[in-house]
Short mmCIF file of C-alpha atoms and ligand atoms in Angstrom, two decimals:
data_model
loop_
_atom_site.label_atom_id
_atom_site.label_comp_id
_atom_site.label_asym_id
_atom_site.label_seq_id
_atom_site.Cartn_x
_atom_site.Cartn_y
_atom_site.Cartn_z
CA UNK M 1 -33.28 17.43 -28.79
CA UNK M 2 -33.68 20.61 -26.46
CA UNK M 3 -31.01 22.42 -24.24
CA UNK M 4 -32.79 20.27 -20.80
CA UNK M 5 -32.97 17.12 -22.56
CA UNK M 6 -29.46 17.35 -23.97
CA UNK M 7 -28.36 18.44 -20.56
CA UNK M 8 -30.31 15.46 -18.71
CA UNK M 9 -28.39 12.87 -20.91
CA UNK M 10 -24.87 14.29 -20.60
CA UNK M 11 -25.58 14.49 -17.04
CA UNK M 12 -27.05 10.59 -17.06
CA UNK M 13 -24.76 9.02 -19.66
CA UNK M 14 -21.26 10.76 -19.25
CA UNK M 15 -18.42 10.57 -16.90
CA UNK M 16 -17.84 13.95 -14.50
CA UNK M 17 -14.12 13.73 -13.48
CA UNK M 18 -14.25 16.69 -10.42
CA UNK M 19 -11.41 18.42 -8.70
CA UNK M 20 -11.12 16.63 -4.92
CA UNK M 21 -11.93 19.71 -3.23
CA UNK M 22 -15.23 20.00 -4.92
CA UNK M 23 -16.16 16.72 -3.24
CA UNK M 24 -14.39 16.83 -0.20
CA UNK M 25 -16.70 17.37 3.09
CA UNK M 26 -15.94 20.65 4.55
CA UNK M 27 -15.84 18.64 8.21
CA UNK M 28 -12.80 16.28 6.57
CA UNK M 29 -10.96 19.17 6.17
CA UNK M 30 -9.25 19.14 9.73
CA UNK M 31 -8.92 15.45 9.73
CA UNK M 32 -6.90 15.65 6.15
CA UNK M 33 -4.42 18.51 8.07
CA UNK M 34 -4.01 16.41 10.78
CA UNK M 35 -3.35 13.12 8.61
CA UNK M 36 -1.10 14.94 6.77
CA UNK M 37 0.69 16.20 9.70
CA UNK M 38 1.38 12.76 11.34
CA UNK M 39 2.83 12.01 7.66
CA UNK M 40 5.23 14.59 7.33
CA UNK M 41 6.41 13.91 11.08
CA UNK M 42 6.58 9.68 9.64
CA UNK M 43 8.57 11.14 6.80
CA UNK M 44 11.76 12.73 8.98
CA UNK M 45 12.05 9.92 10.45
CA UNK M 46 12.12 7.44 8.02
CA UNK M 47 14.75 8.22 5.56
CA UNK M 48 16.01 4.66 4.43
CA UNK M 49 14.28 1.85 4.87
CA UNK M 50 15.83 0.45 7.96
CA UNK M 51 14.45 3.96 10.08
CA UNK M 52 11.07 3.35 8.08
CA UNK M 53 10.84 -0.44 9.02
CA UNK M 54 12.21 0.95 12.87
CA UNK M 55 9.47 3.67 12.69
CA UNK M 56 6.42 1.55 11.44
CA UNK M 57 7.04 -1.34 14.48
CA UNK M 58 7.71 1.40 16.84
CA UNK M 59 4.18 2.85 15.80
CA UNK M 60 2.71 -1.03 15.24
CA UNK M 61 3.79 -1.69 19.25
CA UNK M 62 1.98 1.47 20.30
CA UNK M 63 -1.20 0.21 19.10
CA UNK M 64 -1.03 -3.35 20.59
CA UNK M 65 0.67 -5.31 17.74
CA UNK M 66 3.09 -8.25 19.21
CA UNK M 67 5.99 -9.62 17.28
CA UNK M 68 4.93 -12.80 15.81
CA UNK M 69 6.42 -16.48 15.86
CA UNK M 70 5.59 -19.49 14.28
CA UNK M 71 2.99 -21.71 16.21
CA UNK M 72 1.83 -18.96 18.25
CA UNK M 73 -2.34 -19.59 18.62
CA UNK M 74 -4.45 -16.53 17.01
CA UNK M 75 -8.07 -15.20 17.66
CA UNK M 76 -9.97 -12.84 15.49
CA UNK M 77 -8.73 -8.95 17.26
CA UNK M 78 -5.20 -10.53 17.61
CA UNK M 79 -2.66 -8.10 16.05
CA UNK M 80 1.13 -9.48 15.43
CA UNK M 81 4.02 -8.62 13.21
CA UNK M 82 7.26 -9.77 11.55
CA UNK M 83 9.65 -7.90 11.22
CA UNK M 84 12.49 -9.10 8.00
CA UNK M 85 16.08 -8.10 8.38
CA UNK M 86 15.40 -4.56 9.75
CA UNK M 87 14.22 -4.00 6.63
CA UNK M 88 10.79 -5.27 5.58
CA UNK M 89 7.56 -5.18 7.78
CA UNK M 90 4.25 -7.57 7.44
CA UNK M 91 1.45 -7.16 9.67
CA UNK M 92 -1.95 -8.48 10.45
CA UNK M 93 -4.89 -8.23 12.18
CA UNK M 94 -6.76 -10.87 12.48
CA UNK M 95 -9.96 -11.20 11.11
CA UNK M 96 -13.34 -13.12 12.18
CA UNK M 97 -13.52 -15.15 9.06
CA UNK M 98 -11.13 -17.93 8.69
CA UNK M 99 -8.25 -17.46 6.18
CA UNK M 100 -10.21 -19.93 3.72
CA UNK M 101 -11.99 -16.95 3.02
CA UNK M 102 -8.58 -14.71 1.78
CA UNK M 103 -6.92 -11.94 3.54
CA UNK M 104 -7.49 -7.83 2.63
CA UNK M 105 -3.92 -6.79 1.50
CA UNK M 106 -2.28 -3.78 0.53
CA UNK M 107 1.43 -4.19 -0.41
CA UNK M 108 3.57 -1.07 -0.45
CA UNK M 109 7.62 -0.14 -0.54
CA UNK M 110 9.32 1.54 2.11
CA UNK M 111 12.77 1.65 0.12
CA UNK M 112 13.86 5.09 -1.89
CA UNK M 113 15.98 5.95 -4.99
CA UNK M 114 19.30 6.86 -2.92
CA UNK M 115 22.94 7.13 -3.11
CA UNK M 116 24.90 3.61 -1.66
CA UNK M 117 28.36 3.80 -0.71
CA UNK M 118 30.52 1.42 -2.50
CA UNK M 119 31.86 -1.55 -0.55
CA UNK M 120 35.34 0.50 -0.92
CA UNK M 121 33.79 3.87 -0.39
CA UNK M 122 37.20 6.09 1.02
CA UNK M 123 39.96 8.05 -0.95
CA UNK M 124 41.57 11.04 -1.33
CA UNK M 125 42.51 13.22 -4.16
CA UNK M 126 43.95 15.72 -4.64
CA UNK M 127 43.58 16.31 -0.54
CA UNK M 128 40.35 16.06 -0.69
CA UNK M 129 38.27 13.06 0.82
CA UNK M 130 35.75 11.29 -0.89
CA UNK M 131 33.00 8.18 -0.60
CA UNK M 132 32.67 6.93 -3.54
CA UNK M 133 28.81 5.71 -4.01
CA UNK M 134 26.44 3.48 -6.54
CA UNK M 135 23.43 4.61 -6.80
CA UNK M 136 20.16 2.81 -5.71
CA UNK M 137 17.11 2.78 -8.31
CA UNK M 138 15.87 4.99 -11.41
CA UNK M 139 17.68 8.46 -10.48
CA UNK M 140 18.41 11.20 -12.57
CA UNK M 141 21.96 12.00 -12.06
CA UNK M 142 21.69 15.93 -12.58
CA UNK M 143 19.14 16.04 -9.77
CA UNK M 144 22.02 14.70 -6.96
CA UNK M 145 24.45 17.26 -7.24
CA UNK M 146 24.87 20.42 -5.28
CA UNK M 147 22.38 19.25 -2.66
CA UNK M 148 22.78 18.78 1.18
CA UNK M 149 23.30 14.99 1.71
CA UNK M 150 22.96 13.08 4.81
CA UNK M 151 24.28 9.67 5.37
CA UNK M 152 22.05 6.70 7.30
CA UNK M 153 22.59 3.33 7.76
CA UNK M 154 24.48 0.53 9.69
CA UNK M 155 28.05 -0.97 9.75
CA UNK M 156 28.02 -4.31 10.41
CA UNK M 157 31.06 -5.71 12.33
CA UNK M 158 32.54 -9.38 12.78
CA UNK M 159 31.64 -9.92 16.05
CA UNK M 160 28.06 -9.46 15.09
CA UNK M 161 26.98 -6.04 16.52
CA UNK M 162 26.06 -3.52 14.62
CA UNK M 163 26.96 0.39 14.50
CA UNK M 164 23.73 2.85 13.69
CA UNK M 165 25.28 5.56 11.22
CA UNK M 166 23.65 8.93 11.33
CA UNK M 167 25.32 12.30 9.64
CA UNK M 168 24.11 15.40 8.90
CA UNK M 169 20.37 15.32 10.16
CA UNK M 170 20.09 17.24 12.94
CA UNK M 171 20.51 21.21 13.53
CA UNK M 172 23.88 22.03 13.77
CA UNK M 173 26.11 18.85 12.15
CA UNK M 174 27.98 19.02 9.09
CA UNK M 175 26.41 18.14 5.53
CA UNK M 176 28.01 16.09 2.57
CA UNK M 177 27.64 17.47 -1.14
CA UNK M 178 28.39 16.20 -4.32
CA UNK M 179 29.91 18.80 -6.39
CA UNK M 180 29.34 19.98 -10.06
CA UNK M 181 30.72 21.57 -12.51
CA UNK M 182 30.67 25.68 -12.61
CA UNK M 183 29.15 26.84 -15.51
CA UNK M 184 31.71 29.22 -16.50
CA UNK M 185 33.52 25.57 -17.57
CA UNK M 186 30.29 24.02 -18.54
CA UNK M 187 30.75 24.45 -22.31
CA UNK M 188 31.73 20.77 -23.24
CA UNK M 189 29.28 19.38 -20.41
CA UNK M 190 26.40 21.53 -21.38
CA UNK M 191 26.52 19.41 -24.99
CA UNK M 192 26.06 15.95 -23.48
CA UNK M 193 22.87 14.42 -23.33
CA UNK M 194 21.00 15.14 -19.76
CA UNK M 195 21.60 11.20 -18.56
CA UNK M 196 25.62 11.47 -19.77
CA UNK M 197 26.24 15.00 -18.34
CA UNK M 198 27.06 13.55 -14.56
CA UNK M 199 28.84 10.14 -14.92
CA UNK M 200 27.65 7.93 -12.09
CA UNK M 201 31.47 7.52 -11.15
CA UNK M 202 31.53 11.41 -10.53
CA UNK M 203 28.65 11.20 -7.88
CA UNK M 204 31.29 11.36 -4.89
CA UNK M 205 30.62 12.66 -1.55
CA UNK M 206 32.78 15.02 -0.65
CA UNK M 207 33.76 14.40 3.20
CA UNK M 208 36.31 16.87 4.39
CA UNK M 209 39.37 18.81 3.67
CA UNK M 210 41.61 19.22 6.70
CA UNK M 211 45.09 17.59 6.37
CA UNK M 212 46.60 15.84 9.89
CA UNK M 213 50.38 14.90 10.29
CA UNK M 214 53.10 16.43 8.50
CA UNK M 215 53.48 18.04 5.23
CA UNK M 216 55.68 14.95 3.85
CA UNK M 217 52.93 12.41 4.74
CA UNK M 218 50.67 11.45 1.68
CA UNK M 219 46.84 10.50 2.43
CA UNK M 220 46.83 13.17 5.14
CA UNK M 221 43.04 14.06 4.97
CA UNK M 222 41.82 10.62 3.98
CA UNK M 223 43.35 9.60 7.57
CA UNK M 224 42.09 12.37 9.42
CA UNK M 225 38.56 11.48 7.90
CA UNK M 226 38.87 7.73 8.76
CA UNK M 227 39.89 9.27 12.40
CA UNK M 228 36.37 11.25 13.07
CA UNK M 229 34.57 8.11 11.71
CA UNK M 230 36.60 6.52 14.43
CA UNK M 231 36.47 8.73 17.07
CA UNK M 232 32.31 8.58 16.47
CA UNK M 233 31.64 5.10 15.68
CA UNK M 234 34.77 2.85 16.37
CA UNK M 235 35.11 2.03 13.04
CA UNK M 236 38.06 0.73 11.02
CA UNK M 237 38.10 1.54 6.94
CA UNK M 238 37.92 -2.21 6.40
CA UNK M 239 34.80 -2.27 8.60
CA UNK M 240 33.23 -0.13 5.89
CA UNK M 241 32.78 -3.42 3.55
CA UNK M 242 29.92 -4.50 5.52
CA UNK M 243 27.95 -1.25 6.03
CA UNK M 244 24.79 -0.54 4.16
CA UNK M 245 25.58 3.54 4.51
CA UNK M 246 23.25 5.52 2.60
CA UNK M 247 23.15 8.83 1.21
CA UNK M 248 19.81 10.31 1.16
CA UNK M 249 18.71 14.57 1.00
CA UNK M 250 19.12 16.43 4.10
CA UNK M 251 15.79 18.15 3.80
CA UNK M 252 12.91 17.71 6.15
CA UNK M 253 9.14 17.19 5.01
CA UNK M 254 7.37 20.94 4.66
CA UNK M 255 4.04 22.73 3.29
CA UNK M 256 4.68 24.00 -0.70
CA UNK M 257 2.23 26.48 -2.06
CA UNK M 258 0.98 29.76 -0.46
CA UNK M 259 -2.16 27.90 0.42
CA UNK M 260 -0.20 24.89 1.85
CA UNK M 261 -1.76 22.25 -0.03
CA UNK M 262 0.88 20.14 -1.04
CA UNK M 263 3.88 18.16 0.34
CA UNK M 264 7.75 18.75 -0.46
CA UNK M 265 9.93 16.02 0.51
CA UNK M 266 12.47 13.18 0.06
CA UNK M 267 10.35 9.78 -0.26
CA UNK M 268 7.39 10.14 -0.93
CA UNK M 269 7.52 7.06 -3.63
CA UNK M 270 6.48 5.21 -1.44
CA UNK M 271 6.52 6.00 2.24
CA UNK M 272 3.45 7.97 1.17
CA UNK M 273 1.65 4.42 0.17
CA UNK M 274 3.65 2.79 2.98
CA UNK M 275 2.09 5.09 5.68
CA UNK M 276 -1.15 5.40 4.42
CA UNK M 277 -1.66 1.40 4.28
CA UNK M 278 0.10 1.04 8.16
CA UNK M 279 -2.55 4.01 9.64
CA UNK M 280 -4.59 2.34 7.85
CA UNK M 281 -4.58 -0.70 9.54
CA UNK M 282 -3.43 0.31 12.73
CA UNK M 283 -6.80 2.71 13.15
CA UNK M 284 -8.95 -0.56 12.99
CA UNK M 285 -10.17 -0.82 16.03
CA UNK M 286 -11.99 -3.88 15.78
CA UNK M 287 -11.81 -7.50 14.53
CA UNK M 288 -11.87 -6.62 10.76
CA UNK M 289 -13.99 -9.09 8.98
CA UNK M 290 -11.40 -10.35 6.75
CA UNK M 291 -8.09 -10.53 8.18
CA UNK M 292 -6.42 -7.42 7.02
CA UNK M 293 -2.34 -7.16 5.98
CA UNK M 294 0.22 -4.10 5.88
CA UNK M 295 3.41 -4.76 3.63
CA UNK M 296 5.75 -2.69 3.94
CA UNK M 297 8.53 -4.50 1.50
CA UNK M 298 11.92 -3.02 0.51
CA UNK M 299 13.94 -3.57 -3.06
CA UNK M 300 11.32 -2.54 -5.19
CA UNK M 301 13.56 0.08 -6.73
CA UNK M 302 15.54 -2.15 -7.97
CA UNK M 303 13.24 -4.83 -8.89
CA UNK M 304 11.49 -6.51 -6.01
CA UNK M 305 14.44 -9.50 -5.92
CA UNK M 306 16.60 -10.34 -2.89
CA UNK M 307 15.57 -11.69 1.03
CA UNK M 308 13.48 -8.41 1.81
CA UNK M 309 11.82 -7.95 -1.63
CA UNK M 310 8.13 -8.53 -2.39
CA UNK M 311 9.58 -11.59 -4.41
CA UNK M 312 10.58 -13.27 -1.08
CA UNK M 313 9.55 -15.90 0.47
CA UNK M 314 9.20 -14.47 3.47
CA UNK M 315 6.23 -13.11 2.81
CA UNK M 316 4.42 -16.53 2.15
CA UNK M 317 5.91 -18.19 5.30
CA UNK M 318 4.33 -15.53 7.33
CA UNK M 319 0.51 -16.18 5.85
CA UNK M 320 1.41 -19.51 5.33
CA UNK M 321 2.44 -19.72 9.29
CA UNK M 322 -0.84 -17.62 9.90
CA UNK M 323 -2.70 -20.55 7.76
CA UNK M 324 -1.43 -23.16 9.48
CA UNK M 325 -2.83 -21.88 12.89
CA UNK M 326 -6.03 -21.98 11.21
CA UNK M 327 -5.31 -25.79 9.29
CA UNK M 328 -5.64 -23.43 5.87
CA UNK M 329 -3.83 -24.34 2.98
CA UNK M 330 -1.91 -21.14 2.07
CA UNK M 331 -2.98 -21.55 -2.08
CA UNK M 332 -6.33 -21.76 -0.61
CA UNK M 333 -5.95 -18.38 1.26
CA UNK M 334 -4.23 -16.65 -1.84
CA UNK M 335 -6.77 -17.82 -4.12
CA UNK M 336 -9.60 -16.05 -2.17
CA UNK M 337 -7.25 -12.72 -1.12
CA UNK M 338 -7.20 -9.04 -2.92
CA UNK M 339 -4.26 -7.17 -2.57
CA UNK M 340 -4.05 -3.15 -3.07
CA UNK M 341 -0.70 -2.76 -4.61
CA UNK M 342 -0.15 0.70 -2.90
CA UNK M 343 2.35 2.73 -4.92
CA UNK M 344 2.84 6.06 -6.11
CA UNK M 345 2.05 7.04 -9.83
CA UNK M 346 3.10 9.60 -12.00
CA UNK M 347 1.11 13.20 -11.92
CA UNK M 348 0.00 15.68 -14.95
CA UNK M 349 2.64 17.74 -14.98
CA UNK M 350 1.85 21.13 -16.40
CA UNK M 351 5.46 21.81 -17.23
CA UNK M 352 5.81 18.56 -19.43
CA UNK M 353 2.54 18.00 -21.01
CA UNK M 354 4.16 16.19 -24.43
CA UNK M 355 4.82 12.83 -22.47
CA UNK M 356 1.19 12.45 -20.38
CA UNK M 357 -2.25 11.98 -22.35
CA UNK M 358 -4.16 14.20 -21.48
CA UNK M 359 -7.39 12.08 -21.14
CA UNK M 360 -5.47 9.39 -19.13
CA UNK M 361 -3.18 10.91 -16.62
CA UNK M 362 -3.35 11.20 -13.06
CA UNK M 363 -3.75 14.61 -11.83
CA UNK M 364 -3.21 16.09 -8.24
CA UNK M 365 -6.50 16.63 -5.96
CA UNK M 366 -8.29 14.33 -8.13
CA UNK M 367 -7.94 11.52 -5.08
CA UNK M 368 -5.77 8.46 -4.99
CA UNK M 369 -5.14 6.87 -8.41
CA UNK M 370 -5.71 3.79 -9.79
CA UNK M 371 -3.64 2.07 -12.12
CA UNK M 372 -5.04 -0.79 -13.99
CA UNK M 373 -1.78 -2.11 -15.42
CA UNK M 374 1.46 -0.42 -14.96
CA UNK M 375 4.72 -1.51 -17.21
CA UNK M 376 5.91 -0.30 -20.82
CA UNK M 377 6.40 -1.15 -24.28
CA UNK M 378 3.13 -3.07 -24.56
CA UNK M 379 2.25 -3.52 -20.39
CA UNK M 380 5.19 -5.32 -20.41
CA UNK M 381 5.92 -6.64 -16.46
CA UNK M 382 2.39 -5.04 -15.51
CA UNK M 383 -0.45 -7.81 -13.65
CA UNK M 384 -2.58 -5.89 -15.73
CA UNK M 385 -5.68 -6.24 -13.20
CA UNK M 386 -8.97 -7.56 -14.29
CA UNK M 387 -12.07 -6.23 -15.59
CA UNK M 388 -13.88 -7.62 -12.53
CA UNK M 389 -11.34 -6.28 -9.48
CA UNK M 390 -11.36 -2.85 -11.04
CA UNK M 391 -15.43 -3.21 -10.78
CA UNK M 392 -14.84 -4.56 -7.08
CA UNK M 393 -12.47 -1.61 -6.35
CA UNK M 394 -15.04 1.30 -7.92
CA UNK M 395 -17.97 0.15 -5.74
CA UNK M 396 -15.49 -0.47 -2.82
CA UNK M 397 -14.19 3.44 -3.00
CA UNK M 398 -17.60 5.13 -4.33
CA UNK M 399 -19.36 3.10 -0.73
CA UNK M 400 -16.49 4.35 1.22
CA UNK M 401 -16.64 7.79 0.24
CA UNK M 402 -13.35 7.99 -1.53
CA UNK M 403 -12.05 10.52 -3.72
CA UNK M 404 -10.44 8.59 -7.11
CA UNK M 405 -9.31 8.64 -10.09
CA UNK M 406 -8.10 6.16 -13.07
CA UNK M 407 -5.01 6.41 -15.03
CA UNK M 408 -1.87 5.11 -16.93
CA UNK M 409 1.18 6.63 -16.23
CA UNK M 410 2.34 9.18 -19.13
CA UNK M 411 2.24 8.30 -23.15
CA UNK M 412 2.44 4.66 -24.62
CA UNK M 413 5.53 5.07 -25.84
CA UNK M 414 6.99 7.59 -23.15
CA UNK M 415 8.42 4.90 -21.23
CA UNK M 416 7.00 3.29 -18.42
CA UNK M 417 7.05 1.64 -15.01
CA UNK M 418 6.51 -1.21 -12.99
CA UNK M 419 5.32 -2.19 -8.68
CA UNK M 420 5.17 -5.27 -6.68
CA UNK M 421 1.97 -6.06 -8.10
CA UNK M 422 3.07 -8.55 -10.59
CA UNK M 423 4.53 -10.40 -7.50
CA UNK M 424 1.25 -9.98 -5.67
CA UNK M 425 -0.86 -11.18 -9.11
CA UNK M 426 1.55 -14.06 -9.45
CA UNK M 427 1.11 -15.37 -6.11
CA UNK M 428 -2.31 -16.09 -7.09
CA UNK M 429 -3.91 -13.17 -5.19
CA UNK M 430 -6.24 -10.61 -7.56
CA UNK M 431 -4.04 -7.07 -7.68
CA UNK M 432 -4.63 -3.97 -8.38
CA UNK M 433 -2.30 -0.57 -8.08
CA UNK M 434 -3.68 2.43 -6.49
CA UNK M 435 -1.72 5.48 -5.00
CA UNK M 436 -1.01 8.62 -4.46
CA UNK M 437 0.52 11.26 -7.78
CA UNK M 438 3.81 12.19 -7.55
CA UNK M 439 5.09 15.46 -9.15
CA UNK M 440 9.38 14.95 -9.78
CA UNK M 441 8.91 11.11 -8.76
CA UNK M 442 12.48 10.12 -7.59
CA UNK M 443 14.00 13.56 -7.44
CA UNK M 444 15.35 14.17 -4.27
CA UNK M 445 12.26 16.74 -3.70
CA UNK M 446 9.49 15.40 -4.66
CA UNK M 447 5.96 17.00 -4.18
CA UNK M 448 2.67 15.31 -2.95
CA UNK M 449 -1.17 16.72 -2.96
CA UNK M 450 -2.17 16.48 0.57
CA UNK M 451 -5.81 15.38 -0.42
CA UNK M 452 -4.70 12.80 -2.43
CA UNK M 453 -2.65 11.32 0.44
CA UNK M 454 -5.48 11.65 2.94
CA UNK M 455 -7.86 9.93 0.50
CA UNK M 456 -4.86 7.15 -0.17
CA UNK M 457 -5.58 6.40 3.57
CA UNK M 458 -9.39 6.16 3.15
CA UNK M 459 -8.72 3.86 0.13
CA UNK M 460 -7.03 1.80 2.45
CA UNK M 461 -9.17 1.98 5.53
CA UNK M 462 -11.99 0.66 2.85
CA UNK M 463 -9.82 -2.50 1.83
CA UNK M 464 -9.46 -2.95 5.08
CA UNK M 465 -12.73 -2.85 6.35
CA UNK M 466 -14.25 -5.38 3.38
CA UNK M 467 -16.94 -7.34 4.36
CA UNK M 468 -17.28 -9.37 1.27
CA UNK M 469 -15.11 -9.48 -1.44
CA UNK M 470 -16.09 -10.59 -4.55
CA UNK M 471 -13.85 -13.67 -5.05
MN1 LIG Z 1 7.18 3.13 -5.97
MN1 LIG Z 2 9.83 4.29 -7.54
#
């Protein structure tokens, strides 16, 4: 075989995995910025879920959509949402085919790794006061400390109103921090294994250190504490056993690298799936073919169970209630529907190469990445997609233009992780995972390739904009 005929094969029989930039249009280029840009401005204001859910109707109204009720009569161009608990968001746009013929899905999380406050959060020792918190999904303990903290949420009182919580956000207010340990004392500490070395009962905010009333009383600063929160929110300490306070970074979204290119902030896993799927649909203009579906679910941190989870039932009441408009039988719908289970995965990180593989990892600017079957130990608690939806996926992307890439996230027997698309899969609708890599997934910081985000929304905009799917 000669050099050209040798050359002509590899170039005809083998795979060319190429950077995104080498295939991105020059012309996208300003359109990526200014996707990215709308992102960063989505991230600040959606630090918990409850600001994400407020965020993504207040964006959903903009563009037309109309809260939804049961019974309420639908044509194709019709755009309505529900809205679960604050928390969780579906929409849909209603397509031109009947829901016999499925819905386009994609399914992503709007809830973060985070710091809860315990349902009795206050105390004081040693005059200082404290919240004490539980933390919220798969952190690493060591990343929490010594940070700026802010605290969201809502305290929910008897009477059945509700007080919005909001500390340490803006310019000018006061921070919280959780301390740690100096190093000149770090001996015995420095020994422990990195998950032992902070204790989840030493992750307490520290709140203030002021003592009020005289020098005999005891519980001086805990009291003046409980007075600001007070004075701000007329609160009572008991009132604190129904709040849903959360302690998140106190960071704003910003440009890292010299050249920009990529995205340092809290939450990207998943707000970055979350707001790619919402533009996604909210930029169709017209009737979609198929009638297309934003999830925006919360819980999946900690396992996709409870009222606002993917596991819900709210979710099928909604398509069902769409179905019944339409005299569908909701199994009927499901059976036909594909569902983009938009999450993050992990990226190639140069730092740690022992626990990727090398020849299937996901790596940044290589485009949105698809994830056949999630899970660990043996793809335990992946959907583990099939052979046929991956096919339907490749020719959906490489028509659409987008930029992708296929992967499993780190070594067999790293570890692992799992999505709502074993939920989706179960349901009867054909799943598969796709999103954007994620360099320090659930650190506090975590860092984002701004042209895999911006091709995360084309992947969407193509799901959304099916015509025929192969089912
Ligand atoms: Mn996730
Ligand atoms: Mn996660």
């Amino acid at each position: 075989m000669d050099k050209n005929e040798f050359k002509e094969l590899k170039e005809q029989l083998l795979s060319k995995k190429k950077n995104g930039y080498d295939l991105l249009p020059r012309e996208e280029r300003a359109a990526m910025e200014d996707y990215c840009a709308g992102y960063m401005r989505f991230l600040d204001v959606s630090k918990t879920e409850r600001l994400c859910a407020a965020e993504a109707v207040r964006m959903a109204e903009a563009k037309g959509y109309r809260p939804y009720s049961p019974g309420m009569s639908l044509e194709a161009g019709d755009r309505v949402y529900v809205c679960n608990r604050g928390k969780a968001v579906m929409l849909a746009h209603i397509g031109r085919q009947s829901l016999a013929e499925g819905i386009q899905l994609a399914a992503a999380h709007i809830d973060s790794p985070r710091l809860d406050l315990k349902p009795n959060p206050l105390y004081e020792d040693s005059e200082l006061a404290y919240f004490k918190t539980h933390y919220y999904g798969g952190i690493r303990k060591y990343q929490w400390v010594t940070i700026p903290l802010a605290l969201h949420g809502v305290v929910a009182l008897k009477d059945g109103s509700r007080v919005t919580v909001r500390i340490g956000e803006e310019k000018g207010e006061p921070r919280l921090v959780i301390t740690d340990l100096l190093p000149h004392l770090g001996a015995a500490q420095n020994k422990k294994p990195l998950a032992e070395a902070v204790p989840g009962e030493t992750l307490n905010l520290l709140l203030g250190s002021e003592p009020i009333g005289g020098e005999e009383e005891s519980g001086r600063v805990k009291l003046a504490v409980m007075k600001l929160l007070h004075e701000k929110y007329g609160i009572l300490e008991d009132d604190l056993t129904s709040a849903e306070l959360e302690a998140v970074p106190a960071v704003k979204a910003c440009d890292i690298g010299l050249d920009r290119s990529l995205i340092g902030a809290y939450g990207h896993d998943d707000r970055v799936c979350a707001y790619a799927a919402l533009k996604a649909l909210l930029d169709l203009e017209e009737a979609p073919e198929k009638t297309a579906v934003c999830i925006l679910a919360d819980k999946e941190e900690i396992g996709s169970d409870g009222v606002t989870g993917m596991q819900s039932a709210a979710f099928d009441t909604f398509v069902e209630d769409l179905c019944a408009a339409q005299d569908v039988a909701l199994r009927a719908c499901f059976g036909k529907s594909f569902c983009l289970s938009a999450d993050v995965t992990a990226a190639f990180d140069p730092n740690f190469p022992d626990v990727f593989e090398k020849r299937n990892e996901s790596q940044l600017n290589y485009g949105v990445g698809l994830c056949k079957y999630t899970g660990a130990r043996g793809k335990s608690g992946a959907s583990d997609a099939d052979a046929e939806t991956v096919a339907y996926v490749r020719r959906l992307f490489d028509e659409a233009g987008v930029i992708w890439q296929i992967s499993e996230l780190g070594k067999v027997d790293a570890g692992g992780g799992g999505t709502v698309a074993m939920y989706m899969a179960n349901r009867n609708i054909s799943t598969l995972d796709a999103g954007v890599p994620v360099l320090s997934m659930h650190a506090p910081f975590e860092t984002v390739a701004k042209l895999d985000c911006y091709e995360t929304y084309k992947a969407m905009r193509a799901v959304f904009q099916v015509k025929v799917w192969r089912g």
